[in-house]
Each structure stands twice: as structure tokens, then as C-alpha cells.
CSV table of C-alpha atoms and ligand atoms in Angstrom, one decimal:
chain,number,residue,atom,x,y,z
A,13,UNK,CA,0.0,0.0,0.0
A,14,UNK,CA,1.7,3.3,-1.1
A,15,UNK,CA,2.5,6.0,1.4
A,16,UNK,CA,-0.4,8.2,0.2
A,17,UNK,CA,-3.0,5.5,0.1
A,18,UNK,CA,-2.8,4.6,3.8
A,19,UNK,CA,-4.1,8.1,4.7
A,20,UNK,CA,-7.1,8.0,2.5
A,21,UNK,CA,-9.2,6.3,5.2
A,22,UNK,CA,-8.1,8.8,7.9
A,23,UNK,CA,-10.5,11.8,8.4
A,24,UNK,CA,-9.6,15.3,9.4
A,25,UNK,CA,-9.9,14.3,13.1
A,26,UNK,CA,-7.2,11.7,12.7
A,27,UNK,CA,-9.7,8.8,13.0
A,28,UNK,CA,-8.5,5.7,10.9
A,29,UNK,CA,-11.4,3.9,9.3
A,30,UNK,CA,-10.6,0.1,9.0
A,31,UNK,CA,-14.2,-1.2,9.4
A,32,UNK,CA,-16.6,-1.3,6.5
A,33,UNK,CA,-20.2,-2.1,6.9
A,34,UNK,CA,-21.9,-3.3,3.7
A,35,UNK,CA,-25.6,-3.2,3.3
A,36,UNK,CA,-26.3,-6.0,0.8
A,37,UNK,CA,-30.0,-5.2,0.2
A,38,UNK,CA,-32.8,-2.8,1.1
A,39,UNK,CA,-35.2,-5.8,1.3
A,40,UNK,CA,-36.2,-7.6,4.5
A,41,UNK,CA,-38.5,-10.4,5.6
A,42,UNK,CA,-39.4,-8.5,8.7
A,43,UNK,CA,-40.9,-5.1,9.2
A,44,UNK,CA,-39.4,-3.7,12.4
A,45,UNK,CA,-41.1,-0.5,13.4
A,46,UNK,CA,-37.8,1.3,14.4
A,47,UNK,CA,-36.2,0.4,11.0
A,48,UNK,CA,-38.8,0.1,8.3
A,49,UNK,CA,-41.2,3.0,7.8
A,50,UNK,CA,-44.9,1.8,8.1
A,51,UNK,CA,-45.4,2.3,4.4
A,52,UNK,CA,-42.1,0.6,3.5
A,53,UNK,CA,-39.6,2.4,1.3
A,54,UNK,CA,-39.2,3.0,-2.4
A,55,UNK,CA,-36.9,0.2,-3.3
A,56,UNK,CA,-34.0,1.0,-5.7
A,57,UNK,CA,-34.4,-0.5,-9.2
A,58,UNK,CA,-32.3,-3.7,-9.5
A,59,UNK,CA,-29.9,-2.2,-12.0
A,60,UNK,CA,-29.0,0.5,-9.4
A,61,UNK,CA,-27.9,-2.1,-6.9
A,62,UNK,CA,-24.4,-3.6,-6.6
A,63,UNK,CA,-23.9,-7.0,-8.1
A,64,UNK,CA,-21.9,-9.6,-6.2
A,65,UNK,CA,-18.8,-8.8,-8.3
A,66,UNK,CA,-19.2,-5.1,-7.7
A,67,UNK,CA,-19.5,-5.6,-4.0
A,68,UNK,CA,-16.3,-7.6,-4.1
A,69,UNK,CA,-14.4,-5.1,-6.2
A,70,UNK,CA,-15.4,-2.1,-4.0
A,71,UNK,CA,-14.7,-4.1,-0.8
A,72,UNK,CA,-11.2,-5.0,-2.1
A,73,UNK,CA,-10.6,-1.4,-2.9
A,74,UNK,CA,-11.2,-0.6,0.8
A,75,UNK,CA,-9.1,-3.6,1.9
A,76,UNK,CA,-6.3,-2.3,-0.2
A,77,UNK,CA,-6.6,1.0,1.6
A,78,UNK,CA,-6.5,-0.5,5.1
A,79,UNK,CA,-9.9,-2.0,5.9
A,80,UNK,CA,-9.5,-5.2,7.9
A,81,UNK,CA,-13.0,-5.7,9.2
A,82,UNK,CA,-16.2,-6.0,7.1
A,83,UNK,CA,-19.8,-6.6,8.4
A,84,UNK,CA,-22.6,-7.6,6.2
A,85,UNK,CA,-26.0,-6.0,6.9
A,86,UNK,CA,-29.2,-5.2,5.1
A,87,UNK,CA,-32.2,-4.9,5.2
A,88,UNK,CA,-31.7,-8.6,5.9
A,89,UNK,CA,-28.5,-9.7,4.1
A,90,UNK,CA,-29.6,-13.4,3.8
A,91,UNK,CA,-32.7,-12.6,1.6
A,92,UNK,CA,-30.3,-11.9,-1.3
A,93,UNK,CA,-30.4,-14.9,-3.6
A,94,UNK,CA,-26.6,-14.6,-4.2
A,95,UNK,CA,-25.8,-14.2,-0.5
A,96,UNK,CA,-23.7,-17.4,-0.6
A,97,UNK,CA,-21.6,-16.2,-3.5
A,98,UNK,CA,-21.1,-12.7,-1.9
A,99,UNK,CA,-20.0,-14.4,1.3
A,100,UNK,CA,-17.5,-16.6,-0.4
A,101,UNK,CA,-16.0,-13.8,-2.4
A,102,UNK,CA,-15.6,-11.6,0.6
A,103,UNK,CA,-14.3,-14.4,2.8
A,104,UNK,CA,-11.3,-14.6,0.3
A,105,UNK,CA,-10.2,-11.1,1.5
A,106,UNK,CA,-7.9,-10.7,4.5
A,107,UNK,CA,-10.6,-9.4,6.8
A,108,UNK,CA,-12.6,-10.2,9.9
A,109,UNK,CA,-16.0,-10.9,8.3
A,110,UNK,CA,-19.2,-10.5,10.5
A,111,UNK,CA,-22.9,-10.6,9.8
A,112,UNK,CA,-25.9,-9.0,11.4
A,113,UNK,CA,-29.1,-10.9,10.7
A,114,UNK,CA,-32.7,-11.1,11.9
A,115,UNK,CA,-32.3,-14.9,12.1
A,116,UNK,CA,-35.3,-15.9,10.1
A,117,UNK,CA,-33.3,-17.6,7.4
A,118,UNK,CA,-30.0,-18.0,9.2
A,119,UNK,CA,-30.2,-21.7,10.2
A,120,UNK,CA,-30.0,-22.8,6.5
A,121,UNK,CA,-26.6,-21.0,6.1
A,122,UNK,CA,-24.8,-22.6,9.1
A,123,UNK,CA,-22.6,-24.9,6.9
A,124,UNK,CA,-21.8,-22.1,4.5
A,125,UNK,CA,-20.9,-19.7,7.4
A,126,UNK,CA,-18.7,-22.4,9.0
A,127,UNK,CA,-17.0,-23.1,5.7
A,128,UNK,CA,-16.1,-19.4,5.3
A,129,UNK,CA,-14.7,-19.1,8.8
A,130,UNK,CA,-17.6,-17.2,10.4
A,131,UNK,CA,-17.4,-17.9,14.1
A,132,UNK,CA,-19.6,-15.1,15.5
A,133,UNK,CA,-23.2,-14.2,14.5
A,134,UNK,CA,-25.2,-11.2,15.6
A,135,UNK,CA,-28.9,-11.8,15.7
A,136,UNK,CA,-31.5,-9.1,16.3
A,137,UNK,CA,-34.4,-9.9,18.7
A,138,UNK,CA,-36.2,-7.2,20.5
A,139,UNK,CA,-38.5,-9.2,22.8
A,140,UNK,CA,-38.6,-12.6,24.4
A,141,UNK,CA,-42.4,-12.6,24.1
A,142,UNK,CA,-44.0,-13.9,21.0
A,143,UNK,CA,-46.8,-11.3,20.9
A,144,UNK,CA,-44.5,-8.4,21.4
A,145,UNK,CA,-42.0,-9.8,18.9
A,146,UNK,CA,-44.9,-9.9,16.4
A,147,UNK,CA,-45.9,-6.4,17.3
A,148,UNK,CA,-42.5,-4.8,16.7
A,149,UNK,CA,-41.5,-6.9,13.6
A,150,UNK,CA,-45.0,-7.1,12.1
A,151,UNK,CA,-44.3,-10.8,11.4
A,152,UNK,CA,-44.9,-14.0,13.2
A,153,UNK,CA,-41.4,-15.4,13.3
A,154,UNK,CA,-40.6,-15.5,17.0
A,155,UNK,CA,-40.2,-19.3,17.4
A,156,UNK,CA,-38.1,-19.5,14.2
A,157,UNK,CA,-35.7,-16.8,15.5
A,158,UNK,CA,-35.6,-18.2,19.0
A,159,UNK,CA,-34.9,-21.7,17.9
A,160,UNK,CA,-32.2,-20.4,15.5
A,161,UNK,CA,-30.5,-18.6,18.4
A,162,UNK,CA,-30.4,-21.9,20.3
A,163,UNK,CA,-29.1,-23.8,17.2
A,164,UNK,CA,-26.2,-21.4,16.6
A,165,UNK,CA,-25.1,-21.8,20.2
A,166,UNK,CA,-25.4,-25.6,19.9
A,167,UNK,CA,-23.3,-25.3,16.7
A,168,UNK,CA,-20.5,-23.5,18.6
A,169,UNK,CA,-20.9,-20.0,17.3
A,170,UNK,CA,-20.4,-17.0,19.5
A,171,UNK,CA,-23.8,-15.4,19.6
A,172,UNK,CA,-24.6,-11.7,20.1
A,173,UNK,CA,-28.1,-10.5,20.5
A,174,UNK,CA,-29.0,-7.0,19.4
A,175,UNK,CA,-32.0,-5.4,21.2
A,176,UNK,CA,-33.3,-2.0,20.4
A,177,UNK,CA,-34.9,-0.7,23.6
A,178,UNK,CA,-38.1,1.4,23.3
A,179,UNK,CA,-39.6,2.9,26.4
A,180,UNK,CA,-42.9,1.3,27.4
A,181,UNK,CA,-42.4,-1.5,24.9
A,182,UNK,CA,-39.5,-3.8,25.9
A,183,UNK,CA,-37.6,-1.9,28.7
A,184,UNK,CA,-39.3,-4.3,31.2
A,185,UNK,CA,-37.4,-7.2,29.6
A,186,UNK,CA,-33.9,-5.8,30.3
A,187,UNK,CA,-33.3,-8.2,33.2
A,188,UNK,CA,-34.9,-11.2,31.4
A,189,UNK,CA,-32.4,-10.7,28.6
A,190,UNK,CA,-29.5,-10.4,31.0
A,191,UNK,CA,-30.7,-13.6,32.7
A,192,UNK,CA,-30.0,-15.4,29.4
A,193,UNK,CA,-26.3,-14.8,30.1
A,194,UNK,CA,-26.5,-16.8,33.4
A,195,UNK,CA,-25.7,-20.2,32.0
A,196,UNK,CA,-25.0,-19.2,28.4
A,197,UNK,CA,-21.9,-17.4,27.0
A,198,UNK,CA,-24.2,-15.0,25.2
A,199,UNK,CA,-23.5,-11.3,24.6
A,200,UNK,CA,-26.6,-9.2,25.1
A,201,UNK,CA,-26.4,-5.8,23.4
A,202,UNK,CA,-28.9,-3.1,24.3
A,203,UNK,CA,-29.1,-0.4,21.7
A,204,UNK,CA,-30.5,3.1,22.4
A,205,UNK,CA,-33.3,3.9,19.9
A,206,UNK,CA,-31.9,6.1,17.2
A,207,UNK,CA,-33.6,8.7,14.9
A,208,UNK,CA,-33.9,7.8,11.3
A,209,UNK,CA,-36.2,8.8,8.5
A,210,UNK,CA,-39.7,7.4,9.0
A,211,UNK,CA,-39.2,5.6,12.4
A,212,UNK,CA,-41.4,7.9,14.5
A,213,UNK,CA,-38.4,8.5,16.9
A,214,UNK,CA,-38.8,10.9,19.8
A,215,UNK,CA,-36.8,11.4,23.0
A,216,UNK,CA,-39.7,10.1,25.2
A,217,UNK,CA,-39.3,6.6,23.6
A,218,UNK,CA,-35.6,6.5,24.5
A,219,UNK,CA,-34.2,4.2,27.2
A,220,UNK,CA,-30.9,5.8,28.1
A,221,UNK,CA,-27.6,4.2,29.0
A,222,UNK,CA,-28.1,5.3,32.6
A,223,UNK,CA,-31.7,4.1,32.8
A,224,UNK,CA,-30.5,0.6,31.7
A,225,UNK,CA,-27.8,0.6,34.3
A,226,UNK,CA,-30.2,1.8,37.0
A,227,UNK,CA,-32.6,-1.0,36.2
A,228,UNK,CA,-29.8,-3.6,36.2
A,229,UNK,CA,-28.2,-2.4,39.4
A,230,UNK,CA,-31.5,-2.4,41.1
A,231,UNK,CA,-31.8,-6.1,40.6
A,232,UNK,CA,-28.1,-6.9,40.7
A,233,UNK,CA,-26.7,-4.5,43.4
A,234,UNK,CA,-22.9,-4.8,43.6
A,235,UNK,CA,-22.8,-7.6,41.1
A,236,UNK,CA,-22.3,-5.6,37.9
A,237,UNK,CA,-18.7,-5.8,36.7
A,238,UNK,CA,-17.4,-3.2,34.1
A,239,UNK,CA,-15.5,-5.0,31.4
A,240,UNK,CA,-12.8,-3.4,29.3
A,241,UNK,CA,-13.9,-2.2,25.9
A,242,UNK,CA,-11.9,-2.9,22.8
A,243,UNK,CA,-10.5,0.1,20.8
A,244,UNK,CA,-13.1,1.6,18.6
A,245,UNK,CA,-15.8,-0.2,20.5
A,246,UNK,CA,-19.3,1.1,20.0
A,247,UNK,CA,-20.5,-0.6,23.2
A,248,UNK,CA,-19.8,-0.3,26.9
A,249,UNK,CA,-19.4,-3.8,28.3
A,250,UNK,CA,-20.5,-5.3,31.6
A,251,UNK,CA,-21.0,-8.7,33.2
A,252,UNK,CA,-23.0,-10.0,36.2
A,253,UNK,CA,-20.6,-11.6,38.6
A,254,UNK,CA,-20.7,-15.4,38.2
A,255,UNK,CA,-22.7,-15.2,34.9
A,256,UNK,CA,-21.3,-17.0,31.8
A,257,UNK,CA,-22.1,-14.2,29.3
A,258,UNK,CA,-22.1,-10.5,29.3
A,259,UNK,CA,-24.2,-7.5,28.3
A,260,UNK,CA,-23.3,-4.2,26.5
A,261,UNK,CA,-24.9,-0.9,25.9
A,262,UNK,CA,-24.7,1.0,22.7
A,263,UNK,CA,-25.5,4.6,23.5
A,264,UNK,CA,-25.1,6.8,20.4
A,265,UNK,CA,-27.8,9.1,21.5
A,266,UNK,CA,-26.9,9.9,25.2
A,267,UNK,CA,-23.2,8.8,25.1
A,268,UNK,CA,-21.9,8.9,21.6
A,269,UNK,CA,-18.6,7.1,20.9
A,270,UNK,CA,-17.7,9.1,17.8
A,271,UNK,CA,-14.2,10.1,19.1
A,272,UNK,CA,-12.9,6.6,18.2
A,273,UNK,CA,-15.1,6.0,15.2
A,274,UNK,CA,-13.5,3.7,12.6
A,275,UNK,CA,-16.7,2.9,10.7
A,276,UNK,CA,-17.8,3.7,7.1
A,277,UNK,CA,-20.8,2.3,5.3
A,278,UNK,CA,-21.6,1.1,1.8
A,279,UNK,CA,-25.2,1.1,0.9
A,280,UNK,CA,-26.8,-1.6,-1.4
A,281,UNK,CA,-26.9,1.0,-4.3
A,282,UNK,CA,-23.2,1.6,-3.9
A,283,UNK,CA,-23.1,4.9,-2.0
A,284,UNK,CA,-20.4,5.6,0.6
A,285,UNK,CA,-21.7,7.0,3.9
A,286,UNK,CA,-19.0,8.4,6.2
A,287,UNK,CA,-21.3,8.2,9.2
A,288,UNK,CA,-24.5,6.4,10.2
A,289,UNK,CA,-26.2,9.7,10.7
A,290,UNK,CA,-24.9,11.6,7.7
A,291,UNK,CA,-27.3,12.4,4.9
A,292,UNK,CA,-24.4,13.2,2.6
A,293,UNK,CA,-23.4,10.2,0.3
A,294,UNK,CA,-20.7,9.6,-2.3
A,295,UNK,CA,-21.5,7.2,-5.2
A,296,UNK,CA,-18.9,4.6,-5.8
A,297,UNK,CA,-21.0,2.4,-8.1
A,298,UNK,CA,-21.5,4.9,-10.9
A,299,UNK,CA,-17.7,5.7,-11.2
A,300,UNK,CA,-16.9,2.0,-10.9
A,301,UNK,CA,-19.2,1.2,-13.8
A,302,UNK,CA,-17.6,4.1,-15.7
A,303,UNK,CA,-14.2,2.6,-15.0
A,304,UNK,CA,-13.2,5.7,-13.0
A,305,UNK,CA,-10.8,5.4,-10.0
A,306,UNK,CA,-12.5,5.4,-6.6
A,307,UNK,CA,-9.7,6.5,-4.2
A,308,UNK,CA,-10.2,10.2,-4.6
A,309,UNK,CA,-14.0,9.9,-4.0
A,310,UNK,CA,-13.3,7.8,-0.9
A,311,UNK,CA,-10.7,10.4,0.3
A,312,UNK,CA,-13.2,13.2,-0.2
A,313,UNK,CA,-15.9,11.3,1.7
A,314,UNK,CA,-13.6,10.9,4.7
A,315,UNK,CA,-12.5,14.6,4.4
A,316,UNK,CA,-16.1,15.6,4.7
A,317,UNK,CA,-16.8,13.5,7.9
A,318,UNK,CA,-18.2,15.5,10.8
A,319,UNK,CA,-16.8,14.9,14.3
A,320,UNK,CA,-20.1,13.7,15.8
A,321,UNK,CA,-23.2,12.0,14.4
A,322,UNK,CA,-23.0,13.4,11.0
A,323,UNK,CA,-23.2,16.9,12.4
A,324,UNK,CA,-26.0,16.3,14.8
A,325,UNK,CA,-23.7,17.1,17.6
A,326,UNK,CA,-26.2,18.6,20.0
A,327,UNK,CA,-29.4,17.1,21.6
A,328,UNK,CA,-31.4,19.8,19.8
A,329,UNK,CA,-30.0,18.9,16.4
A,330,UNK,CA,-30.5,15.2,17.2
A,331,UNK,CA,-34.1,15.9,18.0
A,332,UNK,CA,-34.7,17.8,14.8
A,333,UNK,CA,-36.9,15.6,12.5
A,334,UNK,CA,-35.9,17.8,9.5
A,335,UNK,CA,-32.4,16.5,9.9
A,336,UNK,CA,-33.6,12.9,10.3
A,337,UNK,CA,-35.4,13.1,7.0
A,338,UNK,CA,-32.2,14.2,5.2
A,339,UNK,CA,-30.9,10.8,6.0
A,340,UNK,CA,-32.2,7.3,4.9
A,341,UNK,CA,-34.4,5.1,6.9
A,342,UNK,CA,-32.4,2.4,8.8
A,343,UNK,CA,-33.6,-0.3,6.5
A,344,UNK,CA,-31.6,1.3,3.7
A,345,UNK,CA,-28.4,1.8,5.8
A,346,UNK,CA,-28.1,-1.4,7.8
A,347,UNK,CA,-27.1,0.1,11.1
B,17,SF4,S1,-22.5,8.4,14.8
B,17,SF4,FE1,-21.2,8.5,13.0
B,17,SF4,S2,-19.2,9.3,13.7
B,17,SF4,FE2,-20.4,8.6,15.5
B,17,SF4,S3,-19.7,6.6,15.9
B,17,SF4,FE3,-21.5,6.4,14.6
B,17,SF4,S4,-20.7,6.4,12.5
B,17,SF4,FE4,-19.1,7.1,13.8
């Protein structure tokens, strides 16, 4: 990698970006209320979406610039018919490959995931109650997802569960989720509800980092152990003394972790997002199809990155729905 190239992924705040999250599709087989707007989204025409080869070429471009971690997201990445081909192509790159899935189709890909060296799986599940699961996902897939979580553990995968907490909906289940870590080496990740286009976000629905800790320490006084976070970690990690697993809190609303951000995102239609919250995007697919070089566009994208949350650096800005609508809905970013 030439001297100049290794700075391309460094922004004006000196943050090195070695972690690329790729949204493989805008489609999903669930309809989670905090992700997919009630009326759905206008899907991009197929010809505007990256093919498996284009995903590989763009990913390799980033790897050549210093990316060593790639996570596949969606929508739901596994609904793509060519998901196996994409996974095998990306698994040939020198990267740590991860997947975030809703678990509905995941069981059928266990052999493929193992063959391609995937040892950890992140599954989204926002309630342990079938009726509430159906309410938030608008689909009746609780058993399928729950059984798949058990199956992945039985198959020896490290399993992380993502839970988006919404006040008055599932915040009463925080301790139930933590109790899953008593005898199981699970990682429970509580995510603060974030504002995106069309997800009816407001501050009253937010369960803050501190509120989560207050609820946990009320039930487990003096038993909460603070674990060390890895560099660039988005989560603050904890453990209940004597429990097998651990829990984490991802608090980009009340306690953003932008100072150590190393993440950039590629959307299914080949646009580079320098931040989850940024409405500004840089097309890589069009220049790729025109055989134009990508490095300068990537460099420009990183040079335009804000210090915090795509410029929503104050609570007022974060609560401004006009700013939310300048960004995509979560379904088209992939978290
Ligand atoms: S909000 Fe943006 S800058 Fe902050 S951690 Fe997330 S992606 Fe990085």
C-alpha cells in the first residue's frame, strides 16, 4: 500500500477507518417499526444495486486502503439470492467478516458460514415474548428466530443478540435478557433507539444508557462488573458476577462514541456513507461502472466527515426531524 494511500481512510480528526459495513440489500423479511417505515420504502431498481462482483471489487478497494473488518447487513443480508456467492467472495479477502441478521433464514446457512470461517453471529431480537415480537416486527417469526439462536449456540458460534430498547415496549425485559447470560456465554447488546427517516423517533421513547444501568443495578446491586472495551468499541461492556455471558450498551444518543469511530458504510446501491447519521453520500458504483478510480472519491468522503453523528452534535439537532429526513431510513443503511 503506497504511502499516500494509507491516509485515504483517515479523516480530518485523525480517525483511521478500518471497518466497512456493507448493506447487501434494502429488502427484509421482517418489518421492524424502528427500522422500516410503516409504508415501507421506495426500493432502488435492480440495475441500481451492486452485483456480487461489484461488492467484491469495491470491498477489495477498501481492503487495499487498510480496511480489515467487514460486516454484512441489510435490510436482511440473507434474503439476497446470491448471498452465498457474496459471502465466499468476501471471505477470500484478508478481513474479519461479520454478519448481522434477523435470524429468520440463518439456520440454513450454518454450513456455509462455518466453511467461510464465520465464528460469531449477531442476531436481532427485541422481545422474548411472541406477541411483542410480532408487534415490533409485524411478522410471526418469534419461534423461528428463538430456535435459530439456540441452534447457533449448539453449533458452537459466539452469539450476540441486538435489542433496540423502546420505552414502554420492551424496557421491562432488560433483566430477562440479562438472565439469558447466566448459563450461556451470550453477549446481550442493548441499543439506544436512534432517529432515522420514518421511524417515528422521539426522545420520550428513548431508554438511556443510565436508565438501563439503573434497572440492572436495582436487581443486581454490587454484582455488575465493568469489562474493558476494545479500541473503537461502540459498546460499553458489563457482566453480572458469576454469569457466563455479558451485556453491553450502545448509546449513540446519550453517550456517543464518535471520538474513536472507525466505521464507514456502503449502501446496497453503492453509496459511501462516512457516518451512520450523515445524509451526505458519495456514489462509488457509478464511477466504478464508468471505469473511473475510486480512491479520490473515498478520500473526499472521509475529508467531509463530521466529528459527531453526521453533524447532529447537540441534543437539539438530534431531535430535529428535518435532519432525520435528510438521511435514509435504517432499512436502507443497515445500522
Ligand atoms: S455516529 Fe457517525 S461518527 Fe459517530 S460513531 Fe456512529 S458512524 Fe461514527
